[in-house]
Short mmCIF file of C-alpha atoms in Angstrom, two decimals:
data_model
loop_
_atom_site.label_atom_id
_atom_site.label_comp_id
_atom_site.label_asym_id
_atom_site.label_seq_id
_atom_site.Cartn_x
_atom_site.Cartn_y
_atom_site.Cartn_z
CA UNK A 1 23.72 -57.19 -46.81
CA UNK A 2 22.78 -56.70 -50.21
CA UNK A 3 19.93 -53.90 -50.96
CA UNK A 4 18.79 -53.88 -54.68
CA UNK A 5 18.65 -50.61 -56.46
CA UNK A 6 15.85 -49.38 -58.85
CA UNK A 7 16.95 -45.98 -60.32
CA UNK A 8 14.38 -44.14 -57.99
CA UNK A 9 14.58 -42.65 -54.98
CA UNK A 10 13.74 -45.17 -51.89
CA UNK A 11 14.01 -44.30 -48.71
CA UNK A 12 15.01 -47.22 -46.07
CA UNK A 13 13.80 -47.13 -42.58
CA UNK A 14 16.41 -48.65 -40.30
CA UNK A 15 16.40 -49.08 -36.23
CA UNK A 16 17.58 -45.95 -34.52
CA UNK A 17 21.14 -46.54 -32.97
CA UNK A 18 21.69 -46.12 -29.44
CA UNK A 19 23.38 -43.74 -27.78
CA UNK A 20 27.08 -43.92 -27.22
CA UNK A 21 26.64 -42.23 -23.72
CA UNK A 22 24.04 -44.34 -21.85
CA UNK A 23 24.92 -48.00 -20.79
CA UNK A 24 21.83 -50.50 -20.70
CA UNK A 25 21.14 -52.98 -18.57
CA UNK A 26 18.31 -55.12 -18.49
CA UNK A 27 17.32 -56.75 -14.98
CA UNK A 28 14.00 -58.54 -15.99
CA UNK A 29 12.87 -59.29 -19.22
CA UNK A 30 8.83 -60.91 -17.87
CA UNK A 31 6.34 -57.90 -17.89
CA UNK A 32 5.23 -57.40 -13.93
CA UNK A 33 4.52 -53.80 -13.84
CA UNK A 34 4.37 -50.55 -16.06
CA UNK A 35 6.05 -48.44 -13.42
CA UNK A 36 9.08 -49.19 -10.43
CA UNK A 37 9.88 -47.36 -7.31
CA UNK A 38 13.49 -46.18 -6.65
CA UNK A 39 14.67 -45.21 -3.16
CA UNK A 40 16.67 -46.97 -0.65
CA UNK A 41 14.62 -50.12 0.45
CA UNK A 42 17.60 -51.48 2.47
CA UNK A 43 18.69 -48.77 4.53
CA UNK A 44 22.81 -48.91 3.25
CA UNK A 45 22.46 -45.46 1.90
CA UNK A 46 22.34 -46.63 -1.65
CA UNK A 47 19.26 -46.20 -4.54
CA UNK A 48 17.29 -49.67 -4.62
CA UNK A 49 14.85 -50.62 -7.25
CA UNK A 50 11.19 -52.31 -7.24
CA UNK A 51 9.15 -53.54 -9.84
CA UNK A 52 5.91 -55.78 -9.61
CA UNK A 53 6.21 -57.80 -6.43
CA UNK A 54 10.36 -57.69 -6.89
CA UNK A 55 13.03 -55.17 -4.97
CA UNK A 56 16.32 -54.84 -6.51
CA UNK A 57 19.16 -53.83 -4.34
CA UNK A 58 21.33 -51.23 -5.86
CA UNK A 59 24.23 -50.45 -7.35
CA UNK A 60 24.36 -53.79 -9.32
CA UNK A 61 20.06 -54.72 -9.06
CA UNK A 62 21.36 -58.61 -9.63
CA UNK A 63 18.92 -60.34 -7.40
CA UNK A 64 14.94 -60.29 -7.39
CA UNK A 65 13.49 -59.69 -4.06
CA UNK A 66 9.85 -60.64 -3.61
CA UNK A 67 8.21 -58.75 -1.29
CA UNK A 68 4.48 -59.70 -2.76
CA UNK A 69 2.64 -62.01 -4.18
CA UNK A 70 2.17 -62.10 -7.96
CA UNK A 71 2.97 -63.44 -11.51
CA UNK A 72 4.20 -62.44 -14.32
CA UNK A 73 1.79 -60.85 -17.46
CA UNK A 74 1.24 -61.63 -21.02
CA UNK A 75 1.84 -58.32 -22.31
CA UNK A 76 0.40 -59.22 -25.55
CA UNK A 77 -3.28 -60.23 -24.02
CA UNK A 78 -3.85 -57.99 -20.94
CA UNK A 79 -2.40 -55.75 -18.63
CA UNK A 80 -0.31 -55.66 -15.15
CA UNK A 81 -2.20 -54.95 -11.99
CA UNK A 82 0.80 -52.70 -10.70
CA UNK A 83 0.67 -49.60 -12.64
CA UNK A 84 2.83 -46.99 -10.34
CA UNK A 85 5.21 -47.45 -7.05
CA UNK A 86 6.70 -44.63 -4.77
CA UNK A 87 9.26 -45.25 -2.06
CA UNK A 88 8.19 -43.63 1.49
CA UNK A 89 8.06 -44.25 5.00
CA UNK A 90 4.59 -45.01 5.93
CA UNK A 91 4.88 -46.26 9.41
CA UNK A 92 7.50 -44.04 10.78
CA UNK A 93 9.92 -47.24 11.16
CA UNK A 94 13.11 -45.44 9.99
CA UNK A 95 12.73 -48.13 7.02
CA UNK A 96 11.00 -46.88 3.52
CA UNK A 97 8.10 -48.36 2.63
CA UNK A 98 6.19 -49.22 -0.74
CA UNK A 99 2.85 -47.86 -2.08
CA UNK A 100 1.41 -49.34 -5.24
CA UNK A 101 -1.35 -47.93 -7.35
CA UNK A 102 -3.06 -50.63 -9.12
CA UNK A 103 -4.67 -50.46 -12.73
CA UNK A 104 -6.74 -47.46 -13.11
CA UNK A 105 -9.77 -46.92 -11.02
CA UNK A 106 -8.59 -49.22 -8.59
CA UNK A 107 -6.76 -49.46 -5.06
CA UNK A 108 -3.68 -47.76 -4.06
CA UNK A 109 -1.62 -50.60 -1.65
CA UNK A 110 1.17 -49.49 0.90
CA UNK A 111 3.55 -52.43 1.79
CA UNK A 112 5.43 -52.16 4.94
CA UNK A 113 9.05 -53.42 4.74
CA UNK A 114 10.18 -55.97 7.88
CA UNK A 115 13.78 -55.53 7.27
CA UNK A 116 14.05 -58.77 6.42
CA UNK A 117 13.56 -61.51 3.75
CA UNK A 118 9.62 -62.60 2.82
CA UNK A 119 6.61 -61.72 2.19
CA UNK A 120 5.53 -57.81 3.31
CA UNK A 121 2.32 -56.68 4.62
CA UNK A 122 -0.44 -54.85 2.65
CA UNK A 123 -2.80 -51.95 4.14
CA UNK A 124 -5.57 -50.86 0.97
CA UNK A 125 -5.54 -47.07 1.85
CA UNK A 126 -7.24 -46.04 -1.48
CA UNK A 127 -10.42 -47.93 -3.01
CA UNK A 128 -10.02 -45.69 -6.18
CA UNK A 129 -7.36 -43.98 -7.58
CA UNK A 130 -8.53 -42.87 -10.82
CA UNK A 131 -6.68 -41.14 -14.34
CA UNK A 132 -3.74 -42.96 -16.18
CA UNK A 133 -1.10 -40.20 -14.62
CA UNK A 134 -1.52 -40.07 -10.68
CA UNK A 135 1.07 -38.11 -8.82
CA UNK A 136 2.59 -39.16 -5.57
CA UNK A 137 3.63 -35.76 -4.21
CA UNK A 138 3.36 -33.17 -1.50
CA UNK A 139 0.91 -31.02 -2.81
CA UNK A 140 -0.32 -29.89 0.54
CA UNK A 141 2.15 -28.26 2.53
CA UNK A 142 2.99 -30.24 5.90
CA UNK A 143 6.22 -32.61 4.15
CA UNK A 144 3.83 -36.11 3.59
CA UNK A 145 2.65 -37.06 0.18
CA UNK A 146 -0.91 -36.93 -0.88
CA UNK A 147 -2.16 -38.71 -3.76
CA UNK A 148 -3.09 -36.39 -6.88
CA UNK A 149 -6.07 -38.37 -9.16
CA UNK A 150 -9.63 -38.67 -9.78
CA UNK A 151 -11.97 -40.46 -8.27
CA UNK A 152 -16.32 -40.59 -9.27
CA UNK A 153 -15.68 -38.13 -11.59
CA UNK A 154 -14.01 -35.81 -9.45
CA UNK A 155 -10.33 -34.76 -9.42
CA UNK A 156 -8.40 -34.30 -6.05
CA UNK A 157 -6.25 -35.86 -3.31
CA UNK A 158 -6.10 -38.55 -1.06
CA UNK A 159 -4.43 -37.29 2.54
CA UNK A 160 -3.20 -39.69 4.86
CA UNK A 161 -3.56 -39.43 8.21
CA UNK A 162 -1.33 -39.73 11.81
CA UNK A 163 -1.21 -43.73 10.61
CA UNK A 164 -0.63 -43.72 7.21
CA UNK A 165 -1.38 -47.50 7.26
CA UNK A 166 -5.13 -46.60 7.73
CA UNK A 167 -7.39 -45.41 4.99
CA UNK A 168 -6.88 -42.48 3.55
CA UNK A 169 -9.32 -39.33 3.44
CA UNK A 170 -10.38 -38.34 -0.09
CA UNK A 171 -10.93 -34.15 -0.80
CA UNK A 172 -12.18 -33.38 -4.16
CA UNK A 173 -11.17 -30.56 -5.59
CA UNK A 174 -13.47 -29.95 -8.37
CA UNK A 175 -17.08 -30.27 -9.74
CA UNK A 176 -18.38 -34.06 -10.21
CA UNK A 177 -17.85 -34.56 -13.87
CA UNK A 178 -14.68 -32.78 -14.73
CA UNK A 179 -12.60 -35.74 -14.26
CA UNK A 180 -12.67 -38.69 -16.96
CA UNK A 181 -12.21 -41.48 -15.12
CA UNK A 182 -11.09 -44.24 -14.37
CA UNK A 183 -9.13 -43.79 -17.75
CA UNK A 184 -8.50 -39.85 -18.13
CA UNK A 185 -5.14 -39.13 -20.21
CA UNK A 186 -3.13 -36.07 -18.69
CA UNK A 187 -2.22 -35.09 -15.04
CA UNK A 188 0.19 -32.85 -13.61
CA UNK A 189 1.10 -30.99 -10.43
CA UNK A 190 3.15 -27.66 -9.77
CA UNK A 191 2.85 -23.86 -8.82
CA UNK A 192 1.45 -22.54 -12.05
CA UNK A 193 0.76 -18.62 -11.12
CA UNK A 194 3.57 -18.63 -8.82
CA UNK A 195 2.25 -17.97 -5.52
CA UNK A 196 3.81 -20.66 -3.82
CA UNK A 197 1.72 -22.97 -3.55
CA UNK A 198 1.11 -26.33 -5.87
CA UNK A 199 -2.06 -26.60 -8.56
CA UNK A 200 -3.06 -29.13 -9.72
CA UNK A 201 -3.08 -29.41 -13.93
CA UNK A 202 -5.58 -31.42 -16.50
CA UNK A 203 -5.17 -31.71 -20.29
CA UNK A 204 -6.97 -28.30 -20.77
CA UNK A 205 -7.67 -26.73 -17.36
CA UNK A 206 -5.75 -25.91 -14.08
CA UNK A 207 -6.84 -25.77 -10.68
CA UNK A 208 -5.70 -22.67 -8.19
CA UNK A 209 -5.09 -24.10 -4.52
CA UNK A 210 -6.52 -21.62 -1.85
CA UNK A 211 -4.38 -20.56 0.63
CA UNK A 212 -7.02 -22.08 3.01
CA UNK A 213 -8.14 -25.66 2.14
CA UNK A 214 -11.47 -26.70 2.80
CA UNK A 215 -13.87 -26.85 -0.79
CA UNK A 216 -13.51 -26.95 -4.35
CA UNK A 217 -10.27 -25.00 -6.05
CA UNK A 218 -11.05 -22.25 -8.52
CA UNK A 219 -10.61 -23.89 -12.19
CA UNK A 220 -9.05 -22.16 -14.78
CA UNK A 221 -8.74 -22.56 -18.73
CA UNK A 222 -4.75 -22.79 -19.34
CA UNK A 223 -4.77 -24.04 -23.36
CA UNK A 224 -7.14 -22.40 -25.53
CA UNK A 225 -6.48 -24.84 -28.36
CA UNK A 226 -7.98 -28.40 -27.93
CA UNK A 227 -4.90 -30.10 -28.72
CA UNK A 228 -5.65 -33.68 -28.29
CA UNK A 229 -7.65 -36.09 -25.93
CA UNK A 230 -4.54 -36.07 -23.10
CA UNK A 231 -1.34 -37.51 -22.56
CA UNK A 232 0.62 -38.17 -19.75
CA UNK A 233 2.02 -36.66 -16.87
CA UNK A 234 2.00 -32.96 -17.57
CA UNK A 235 5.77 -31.26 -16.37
CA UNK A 236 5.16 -27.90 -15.01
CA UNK A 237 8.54 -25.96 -15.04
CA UNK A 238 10.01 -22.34 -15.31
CA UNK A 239 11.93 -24.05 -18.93
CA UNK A 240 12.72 -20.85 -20.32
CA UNK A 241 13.86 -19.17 -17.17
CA UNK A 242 12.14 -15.79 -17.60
CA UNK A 243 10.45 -16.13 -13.91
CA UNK A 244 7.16 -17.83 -14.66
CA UNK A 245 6.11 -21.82 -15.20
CA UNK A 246 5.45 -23.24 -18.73
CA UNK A 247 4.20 -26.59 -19.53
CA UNK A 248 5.18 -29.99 -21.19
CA UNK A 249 2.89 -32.47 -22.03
CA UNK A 250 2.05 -35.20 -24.22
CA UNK A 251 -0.75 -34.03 -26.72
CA UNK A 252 -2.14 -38.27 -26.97
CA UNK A 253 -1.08 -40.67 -24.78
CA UNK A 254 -2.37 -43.22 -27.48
CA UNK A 255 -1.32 -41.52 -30.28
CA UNK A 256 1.01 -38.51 -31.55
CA UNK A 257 1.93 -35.19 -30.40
CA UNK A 258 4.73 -33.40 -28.24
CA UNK A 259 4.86 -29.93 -27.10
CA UNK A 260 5.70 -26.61 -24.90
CA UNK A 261 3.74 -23.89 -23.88
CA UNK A 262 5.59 -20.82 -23.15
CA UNK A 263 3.48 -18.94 -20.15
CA UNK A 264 3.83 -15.30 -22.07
CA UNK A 265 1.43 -13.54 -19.59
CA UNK A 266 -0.36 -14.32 -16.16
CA UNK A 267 -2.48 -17.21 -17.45
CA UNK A 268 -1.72 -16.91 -20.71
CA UNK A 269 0.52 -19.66 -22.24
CA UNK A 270 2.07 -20.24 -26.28
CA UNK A 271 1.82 -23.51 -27.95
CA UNK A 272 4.79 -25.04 -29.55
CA UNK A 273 4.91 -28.41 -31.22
CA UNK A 274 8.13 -30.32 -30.81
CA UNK A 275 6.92 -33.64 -32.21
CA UNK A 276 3.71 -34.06 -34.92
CA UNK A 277 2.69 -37.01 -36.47
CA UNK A 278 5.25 -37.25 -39.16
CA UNK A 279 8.68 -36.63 -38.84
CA UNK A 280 8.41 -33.61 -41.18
CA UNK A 281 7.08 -31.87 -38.56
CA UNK A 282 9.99 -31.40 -36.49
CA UNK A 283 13.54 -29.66 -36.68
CA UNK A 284 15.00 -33.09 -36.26
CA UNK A 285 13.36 -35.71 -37.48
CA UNK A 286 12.02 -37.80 -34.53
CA UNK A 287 8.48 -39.08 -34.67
CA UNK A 288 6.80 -41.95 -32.43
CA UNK A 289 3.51 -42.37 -30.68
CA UNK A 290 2.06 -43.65 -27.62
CA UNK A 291 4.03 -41.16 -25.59
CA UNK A 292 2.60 -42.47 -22.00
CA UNK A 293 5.59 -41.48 -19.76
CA UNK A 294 7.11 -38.05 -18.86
CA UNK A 295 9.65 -36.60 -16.21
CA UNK A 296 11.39 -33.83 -15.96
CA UNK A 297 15.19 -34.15 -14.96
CA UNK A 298 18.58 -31.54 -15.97
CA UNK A 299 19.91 -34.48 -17.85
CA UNK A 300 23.51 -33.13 -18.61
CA UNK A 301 23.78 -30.79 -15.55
CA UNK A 302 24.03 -27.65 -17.32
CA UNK A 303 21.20 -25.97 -14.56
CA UNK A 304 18.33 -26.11 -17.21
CA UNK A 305 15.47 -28.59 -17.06
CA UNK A 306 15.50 -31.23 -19.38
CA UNK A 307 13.09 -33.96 -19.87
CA UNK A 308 12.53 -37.60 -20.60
CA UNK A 309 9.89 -39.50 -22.96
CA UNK A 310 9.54 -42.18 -25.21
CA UNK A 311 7.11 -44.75 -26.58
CA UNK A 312 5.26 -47.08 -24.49
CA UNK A 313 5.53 -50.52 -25.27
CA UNK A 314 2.42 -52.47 -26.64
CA UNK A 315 0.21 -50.15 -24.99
CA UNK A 316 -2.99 -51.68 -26.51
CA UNK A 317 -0.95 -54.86 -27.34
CA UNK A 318 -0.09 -52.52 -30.55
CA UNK A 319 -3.65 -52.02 -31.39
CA UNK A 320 -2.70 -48.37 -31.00
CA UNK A 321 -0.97 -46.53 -34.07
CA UNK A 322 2.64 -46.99 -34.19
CA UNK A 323 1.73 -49.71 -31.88
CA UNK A 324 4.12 -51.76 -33.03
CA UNK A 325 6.80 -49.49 -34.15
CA UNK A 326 10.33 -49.63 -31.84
CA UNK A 327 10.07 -49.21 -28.35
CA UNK A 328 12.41 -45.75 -28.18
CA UNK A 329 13.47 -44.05 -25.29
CA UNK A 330 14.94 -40.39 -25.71
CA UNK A 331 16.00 -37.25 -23.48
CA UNK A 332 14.94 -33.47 -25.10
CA UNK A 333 17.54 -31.18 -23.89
CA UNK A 334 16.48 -27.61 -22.98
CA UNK A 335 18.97 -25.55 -25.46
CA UNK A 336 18.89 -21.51 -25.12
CA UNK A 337 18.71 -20.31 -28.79
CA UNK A 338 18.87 -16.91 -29.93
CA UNK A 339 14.77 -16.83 -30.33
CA UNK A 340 14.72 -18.23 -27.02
CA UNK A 341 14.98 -22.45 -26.24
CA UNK A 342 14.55 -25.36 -28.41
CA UNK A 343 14.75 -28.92 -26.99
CA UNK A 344 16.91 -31.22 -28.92
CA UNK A 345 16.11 -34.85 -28.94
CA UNK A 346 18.83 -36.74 -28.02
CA UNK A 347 18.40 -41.26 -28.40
CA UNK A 348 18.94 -43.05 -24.85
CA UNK A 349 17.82 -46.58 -26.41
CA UNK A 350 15.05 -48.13 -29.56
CA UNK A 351 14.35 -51.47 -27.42
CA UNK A 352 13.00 -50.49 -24.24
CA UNK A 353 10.26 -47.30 -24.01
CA UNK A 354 8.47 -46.45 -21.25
CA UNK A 355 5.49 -47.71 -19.19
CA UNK A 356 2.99 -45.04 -18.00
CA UNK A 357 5.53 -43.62 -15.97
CA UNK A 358 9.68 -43.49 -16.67
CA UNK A 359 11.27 -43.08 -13.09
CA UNK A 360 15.02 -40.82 -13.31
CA UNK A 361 17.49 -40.76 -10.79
CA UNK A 362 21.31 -41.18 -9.67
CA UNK A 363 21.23 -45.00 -9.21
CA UNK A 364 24.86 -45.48 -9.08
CA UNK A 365 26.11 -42.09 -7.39
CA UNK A 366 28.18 -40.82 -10.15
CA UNK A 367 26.61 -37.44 -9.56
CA UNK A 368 24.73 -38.11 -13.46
CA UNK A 369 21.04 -38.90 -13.47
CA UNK A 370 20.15 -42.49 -14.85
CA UNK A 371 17.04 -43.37 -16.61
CA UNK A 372 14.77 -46.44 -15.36
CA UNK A 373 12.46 -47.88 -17.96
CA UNK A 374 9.43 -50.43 -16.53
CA UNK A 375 6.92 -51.60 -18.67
CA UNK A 376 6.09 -54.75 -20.74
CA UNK A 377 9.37 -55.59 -21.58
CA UNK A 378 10.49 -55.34 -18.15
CA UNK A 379 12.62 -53.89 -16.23
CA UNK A 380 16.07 -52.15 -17.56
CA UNK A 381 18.06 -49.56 -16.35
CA UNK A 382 20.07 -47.03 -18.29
CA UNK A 383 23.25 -45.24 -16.78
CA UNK A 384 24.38 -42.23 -18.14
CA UNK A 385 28.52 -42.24 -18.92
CA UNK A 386 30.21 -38.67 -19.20
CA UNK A 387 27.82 -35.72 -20.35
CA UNK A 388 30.14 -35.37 -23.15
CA UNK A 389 29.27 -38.74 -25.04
CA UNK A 390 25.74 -36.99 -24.94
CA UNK A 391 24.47 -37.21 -29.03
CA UNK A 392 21.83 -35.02 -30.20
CA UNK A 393 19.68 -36.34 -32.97
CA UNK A 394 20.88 -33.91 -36.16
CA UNK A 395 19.00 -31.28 -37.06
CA UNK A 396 17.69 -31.67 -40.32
CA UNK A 397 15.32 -28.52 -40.85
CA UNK A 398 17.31 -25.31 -41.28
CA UNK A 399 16.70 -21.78 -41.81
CA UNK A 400 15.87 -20.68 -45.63
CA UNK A 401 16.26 -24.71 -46.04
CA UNK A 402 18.40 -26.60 -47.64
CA UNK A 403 20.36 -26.53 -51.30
CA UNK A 404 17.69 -28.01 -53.90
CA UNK A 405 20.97 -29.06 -56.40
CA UNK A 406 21.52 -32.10 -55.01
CA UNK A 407 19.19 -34.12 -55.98
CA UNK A 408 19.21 -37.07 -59.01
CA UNK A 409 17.96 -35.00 -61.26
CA UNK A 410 18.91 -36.02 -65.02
CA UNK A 411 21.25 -37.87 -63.38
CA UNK A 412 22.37 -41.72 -64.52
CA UNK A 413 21.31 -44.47 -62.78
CA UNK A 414 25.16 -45.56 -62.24
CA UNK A 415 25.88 -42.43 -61.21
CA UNK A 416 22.69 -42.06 -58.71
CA UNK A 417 24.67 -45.35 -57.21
CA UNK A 418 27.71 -44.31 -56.57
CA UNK A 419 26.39 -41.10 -54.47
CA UNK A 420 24.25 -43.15 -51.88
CA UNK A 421 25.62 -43.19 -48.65
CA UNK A 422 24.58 -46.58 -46.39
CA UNK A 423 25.31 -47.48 -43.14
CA UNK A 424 27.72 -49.78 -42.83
CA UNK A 425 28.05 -53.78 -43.40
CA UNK A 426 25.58 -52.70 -46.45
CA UNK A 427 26.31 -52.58 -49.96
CA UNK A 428 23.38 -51.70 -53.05
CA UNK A 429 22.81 -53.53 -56.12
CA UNK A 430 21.48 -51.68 -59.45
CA UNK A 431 18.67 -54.31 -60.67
CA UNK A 432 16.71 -52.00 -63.24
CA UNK A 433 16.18 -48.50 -64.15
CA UNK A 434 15.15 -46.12 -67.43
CA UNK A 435 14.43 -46.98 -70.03
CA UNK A 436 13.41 -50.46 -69.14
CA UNK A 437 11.33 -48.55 -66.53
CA UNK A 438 9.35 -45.83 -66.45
CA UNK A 439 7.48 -43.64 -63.49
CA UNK A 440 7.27 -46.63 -61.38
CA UNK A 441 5.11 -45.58 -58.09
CA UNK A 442 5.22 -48.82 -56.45
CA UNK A 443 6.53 -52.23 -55.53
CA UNK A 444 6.73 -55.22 -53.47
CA UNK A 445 8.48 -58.84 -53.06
CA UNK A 446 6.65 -61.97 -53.41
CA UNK A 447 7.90 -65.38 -52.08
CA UNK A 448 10.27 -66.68 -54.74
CA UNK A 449 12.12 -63.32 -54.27
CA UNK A 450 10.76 -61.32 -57.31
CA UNK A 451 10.34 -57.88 -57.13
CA UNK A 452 6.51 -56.40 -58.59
CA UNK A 453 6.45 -53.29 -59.93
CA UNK A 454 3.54 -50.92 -60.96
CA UNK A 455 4.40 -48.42 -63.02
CA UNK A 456 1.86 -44.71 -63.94
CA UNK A 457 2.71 -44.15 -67.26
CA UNK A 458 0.10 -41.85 -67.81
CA UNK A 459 0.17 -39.98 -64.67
CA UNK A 460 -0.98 -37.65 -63.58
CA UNK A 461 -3.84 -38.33 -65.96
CA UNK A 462 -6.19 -41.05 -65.27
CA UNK A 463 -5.65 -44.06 -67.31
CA UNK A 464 -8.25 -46.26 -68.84
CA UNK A 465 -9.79 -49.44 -67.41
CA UNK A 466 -7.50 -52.17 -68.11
CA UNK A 467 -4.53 -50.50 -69.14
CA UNK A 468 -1.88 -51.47 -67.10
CA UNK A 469 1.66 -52.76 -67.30
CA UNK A 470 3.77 -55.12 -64.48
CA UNK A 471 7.31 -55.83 -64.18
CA UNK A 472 8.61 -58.53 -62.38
CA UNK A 473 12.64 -58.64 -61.98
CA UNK A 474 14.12 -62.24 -61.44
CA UNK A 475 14.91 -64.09 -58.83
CA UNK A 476 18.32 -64.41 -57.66
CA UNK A 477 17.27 -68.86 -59.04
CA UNK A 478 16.43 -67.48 -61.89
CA UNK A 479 19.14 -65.23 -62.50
CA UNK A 480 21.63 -68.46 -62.16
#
């Protein structure tokens, strides 16, 4: 490929590469479903799959199973009516079960596996199972998941009871009003003051569990800085190992914003961005939006918490900004530095992203956690090869920053060429430059291949009405 060359400086935005160290496979390319289940559906032992109405029996996930009715979704008109799916035994069978939470603010589903091929039967145990990031999780002690969500305003659980085929019993945990819903952004679930017990975590607040259950939890303020309308499901994890839990979360689940907060004192936690809007903002570079999908995994097995994002696909059929930007997928490892951690983005894959939740687990038993990405463009699976083949994204902000005598200054346009590096299979062309051009600001291509250029002669000082110059270069017909 030929790029032309304008003695300016132009910077090209190509596809990120994938990693070297993940191997991709996709299993279904029709949108069902922005989340899948993993657990053993079969009972051999082995990780299985589900997505939509579909099982997939691991290690090789070849063949669709339908276990439900349904059809696939036009991911650029509307949206799935499976949103999340948990493996579990519901019926005390010795065979795992399925529950389903639908689109948000509406039923939760458990489907009871036969053992066998066809259809499975569905028990509604949840009318309303509100917020964008429910948890499926044992939050109360006793070993049986409760469902973590909102519901009329209201966040709190749904408990099952001896037959957890039968409706479940909803306990609100906080004042009517508290909860956005059915579309609040930002949900999380962990032991946040370290008294052994779970809390439950909103984009701003927290909520203390009592040791005796039975009303509304105390709320606390955990982020004095309002900063942004919620994202996803919030990690809660001791990340920097100095005996108390910090946060990760998404800062807009339909927009930008990563980041950490170190807990410094009871209570008290320290924001740090990792990802802005720009990719100026960060030590290395990465920047994407619509970050609807987070879980928390030690990716490379070096005993420190890692965790895994990326952009959801189509969100708002794109409507979003960078809604139509590449569909990334990436792992932040948690990196001790001498000021304390960093986490450095490392690139799992640009065409898959996440849904609004990205499921990880050991899906072929290599002893390596494996990524599993569901959302509308299907279903795809990434395996992890040896930790070793493990990339990090460069690091492209430094300390006292970089040399400044580097740059084309006074430097010749044929000289400017020969110093650009491109990737390869691409080659530049030198089509104009000084003095036949002067501060050009802008440009663009028109059909017959011409290149338009606007050029500020007078800047920065305001020129007057009319006085303007264009230069067209000619087209490669033209040129002969």
């Amino acid at each position: 490929m030929k790029i032309p060359l304008l003695s300016l400086p132009v910077i090209l935005c190509l596809p990120a590469l994938a990693s070297e160290g993940w191997d991709r496979h996709s299993l279904l390319s029709e949108f069902y479903a922005e989340g899948a289940g993993v657990g053993d559906l079969n009972g051999d032992g082995i990780a299985d799959l589900s997505y939509g109405p579909f099982w997939f029996a691991g290690p090789d996930f070849k063949k669709a199973n339908r276990f439900a009715k349904g059809e696939a979704f036009d991911g650029e008109r509307g949206y799935s009516n499976s949103f999340f799916s948990f493996v579990q035994d519901f019926n005390a069978d010795g065979k795992n079960d399925l529950i389903v939470f639908g689109f948000p603010g509406k039923e939760a589903k458990v489907y009871l596996n036969p053992g066998d091929e066809g259809l499975w039967k569905d028990h509604v145990v949840a009318r309303e199972v509100a917020n964008e990031s429910p948890h499926f999780v044992d939050l109360i002690p006793g070993g049986f998941p409760e469902i973590v969500c909102g519901k009329s305003g209201s966040y709190g659980y749904y408990e099952a009871s001896e037959d957890a085929t039968k409706p479940w019993t909803w306990r609100a945990i906080s004042l009517p009003g508290d909860a956005a819903t059915p579309f609040g952004h930002g949900l999380g679930v962990g032991d946040l003051n370290g008294d052994g017990r779970s809390d439950v975590i909103e984009k701003r607040h927290w909520y203390e569990q009592p040791e005796k259950q039975g009303g509304l939890w105390q709320k606390h303020l955990w982020s004095e800085s309002n900063y942004g309308g919620g994202g996803a499901q919030i990690l809660v994890e001791d990340f920097d190992r100095d005996g108390d839990a910090d946060i990760v979360t998404s800062y807009q689940a339909h927009g930008y914003g990563l980041g950490w907060f170190e807990q410094v004192e009871a209570g008290k936690f320290r924001r740090r961005d990792l990802m802005g809007k720009t990719s100026t903002e960060g030590d290395f570079g990465v920047v994407f939006s619509q970050l609807h999908a987070l879980a928390k995994a030690d990716i490379d097995g070096d005993g420190r918490m890692d965790f895994v994002t990326g952009k959801r696909h189509l969100a708002h059929q794109g409507k979003d900004v960078g809604g139509l930007q590449a569909p990334v997928l990436y792992w932040f490892r948690n990196t001790a530095t001498e000021d304390g951690l960093e986490f450095v983005p490392h690139l799992i894959d640009e065409d898959s992203g996440v849904g609004v939740e990205v499921k990880v687990a050991d899906l072929n038993a290599d002893g390596r956690p494996d990524v599993i990405s569901s959302n509308k463009k299907g279903l795809s699976v990434h395996l992890q090869k040896t930790a070793g083949k493990l990339k990090p994204t460069p690091r492209w902000k430094v300390k006292g920053g970089r040399p400044q005598d580097g740059y084309q200054h006074k430097m010749e346009a044929k000289e400017a060429l020969a110093r650009i590096e491109v990737p390869e299979g691409f080659s530049v062309d030198l089509i104009a430059s000084e003095p036949g051009i002067a501060q050009p600001i802008a440009m663009c291509f028109d059909e017959r291949g011409r290149i338009w250029l606007v050029e500020g002669h007078t800047y920065p000082v305001r020129a007057k009405e009319g006085d303007c110059l264009l230069y067209t270069s000619p087209s490669p017909r033209e040129r002969g």
